[in-house]
Amino acid sequence: MQSEKQSGSLTRQILQSISEASLVPFLAILTAVIVGGIVILFVGGDPILAYRGLLQGSFGSTKALSETAIWATPYIFAGLAVALAFKGGLFNIGAEGQLAVGAVVSALIGYALPEWLGFDVPAIIHLPLVVVFGVIMGGVWAGIVGALKAYTGGHEVINTIMMNYIALNTTSFLLNGVMKDRSPTNVIARTPLIADSARIPPIFEGLRVHWGFVLALLTAFFIWWLLTKTTLGFQIRTVGLNPDAAKYAGINVKRIVILTMALSGMLAGLAGVIEVSGLNYRHELGFSIGYGYDAIAIALLGKSHPLGVVLAAILFAAMRNGATRMQFLTQMPVDLISMLQAFILLFVAADAIIRYIYRIKSKGERVVLTRGWGG
Amino acid sequence: MDWKRFGFIALVVIVLFSAVVMIGQVKQPPLLIVTSMLATTIAVATPLTLGALSGVYCERAGVVNIGIEGMMLSSAFFGWLGSIYMFHIFKMSAGLSIALGVFFAILTGLLMALLHAVLSITFKVDQIIGGTVINILAVGLTGFLNRQLFFGKESVFGGSVPSSPGVLPTIHIPLTEIVGPICGASASCLENLTAINRVFDQKPIAMGAVLLVFFSHFLLFNTRWGLRTRAVGEHPKAADTVGISVTKMRYANVLIGGMFAGLAGAYFTIESVPSFEPLLTNGRGFISLAAMIFGNWTPIGAWAAALVFGASQAMLINMQIFRDVIPPQWAFLQESYIVGLTPYILTMFILTGIIGRTTPPAADGVPYEK
């Protein structure tokens, strides 16, 4: 894009490059909305009313905006996790599991640390500990897969999925056993509430949106800085584009693969931590179902660029959040959103279809996202 | 399949079986435990076997298919939906409804595979992304329709899950009747024979899967079709120059693979249990891929690997039966969540290549550019 001769000012160039980059995602969303509308018609609903409900529920009021931001927070972290792995040539389908183990560990530190020590821990120490341990756990969970990839060639796609199931089984085991909330009224698999000192405070009085959202935006900026302005980021991108070239350029490919995977897992773990510490104040089995796949869709929709990920995460959050209002207005089940998101992903991933439908010329650049089994 | 790998498979199966026999022998004679566990192993390995075969067809032709999970899930749903639709709305007999259910499942697998083929062969989308799209689409589509059709008040089923026409019947192989006479008057001999007979009494899809393993082996390695399939998967350019249409061969094999995945889906809702719940495939599609890789992209190897996973699942089921006689020092075996980890850890272990490296078809995952 830089090579194109432009007579306009720099701002105009930037605007043009943004509009070019977002044209296909925008058309993909539009097409998905149309196809989704047809499905709604097909099952006997009113698409216009459904989509109006979706918009009202997500952006219609201060409270709706606050709730959308709450949904967006874990999406941004998990989307960044997948996007970062894509940049390093790795496909992390395991955000779900990394998120779950991060959440479990942070919940454990959150409720049990004061018990273990025997006194109330001040928030200034407790909260960072909750975050750090959750993040480390997510990093370790994904780092294992990275190490298997680097040293044995075990493919990360299958291994991250296996780690998802291992995480799911292990958390079920813990949440039904030693970590179960022992209060007499509780019958479900969840941990006790975390201490006040382990909670992230809300930004505004009376609204649920918490500082985790701000942290998510800052993290997106940090990842952008890491990828574009640092040596490590350069190494990650080089390994992602061409591991052989990276090797001959003197980059320790094995180290970068493990590090990329671990960083990705840390971001996903952070998503889990924030949900526990900022919103639910406990970990409950099954709250994270589907985050991992949504994160893939978000990363692809955002073209693995941190800013794109933030925008895509807000879009997905708005759909999830608005779904309740849509269901209230039209009796369309909330699951419609999953299908709509699948269509968006389909048209974004297969941008060739969109280019074909709308007759947009391809620039001939093909981004390599994953490689076959060989790695 | 080399001996090292085969030995590993035999070892794991023996370990899993002996663990159950050791615990269960206070309750049942070992032969009965072994045969019933063998029968369970073959039955629960069915979707894995079919899934792995699906992968073998696709990947031998050079198309990576990680969408098998999604294909299975959607086939399980639409096959089941088809069977109850025929049964309740069109008032067909239970037998015919079930048979048509299997047909719809295979058709769904075929259509999902068509989507994968269009994405990965025609539009040259990254094949792993294409497969992920199928997985996510399947979760969304089945979740939405499941809720809409069975919990929505205006749906044809009136807001409740209707009764299902049932499942496929077990086919009895008359082994006892044929071999029985050699036992003479010995009652224990006849008893043992009945126990062994149980291994062979399987349901149609389970039996079909085993036959399809050998059929696929023959097709891939002993026919012209198979040679062409392997050619477009190994060296599409060379295949193209001798006049084989790479696109056609790849399309055909991906569609065949889809039908296998569809049959695997039918196993869940039409052969195993007559009900559907969201996400019921539970990673089986991905485990089949691991079986395919461990079987080195051969049908028989993939089947052997699928049996290992089947055995670990059979162990989990049997541990529940013998729950009350598990000795205290083995108490962790009571925890289904922990025992349930076996197939997943086994998969990761196998993928490390410690048991011998595997080689995928050379052009696997690479779109063909003329």
Short mmCIF file of C-alpha atoms in Angstrom, two decimals, chain B residues 13 97 107 109 116 244 258 272 352:
data_model
loop_
_atom_site.label_atom_id
_atom_site.label_comp_id
_atom_site.label_asym_id
_atom_site.label_seq_id
_atom_site.Cartn_x
_atom_site.Cartn_y
_atom_site.Cartn_z
CA VAL B 13 -4.96 -51.61 24.99
CA SER B 97 -37.74 -42.86 9.87
CA LEU B 107 -26.41 -35.83 3.25
CA GLY B 109 -21.98 -34.43 6.00
CA HIS B 116 -15.24 -27.07 2.78
CA ILE B 244 -5.75 -36.18 -13.93
CA GLY B 258 -17.90 -35.66 4.30
CA SER B 272 -26.02 -44.72 20.19
CA THR B 352 4.91 -35.95 20.02
#
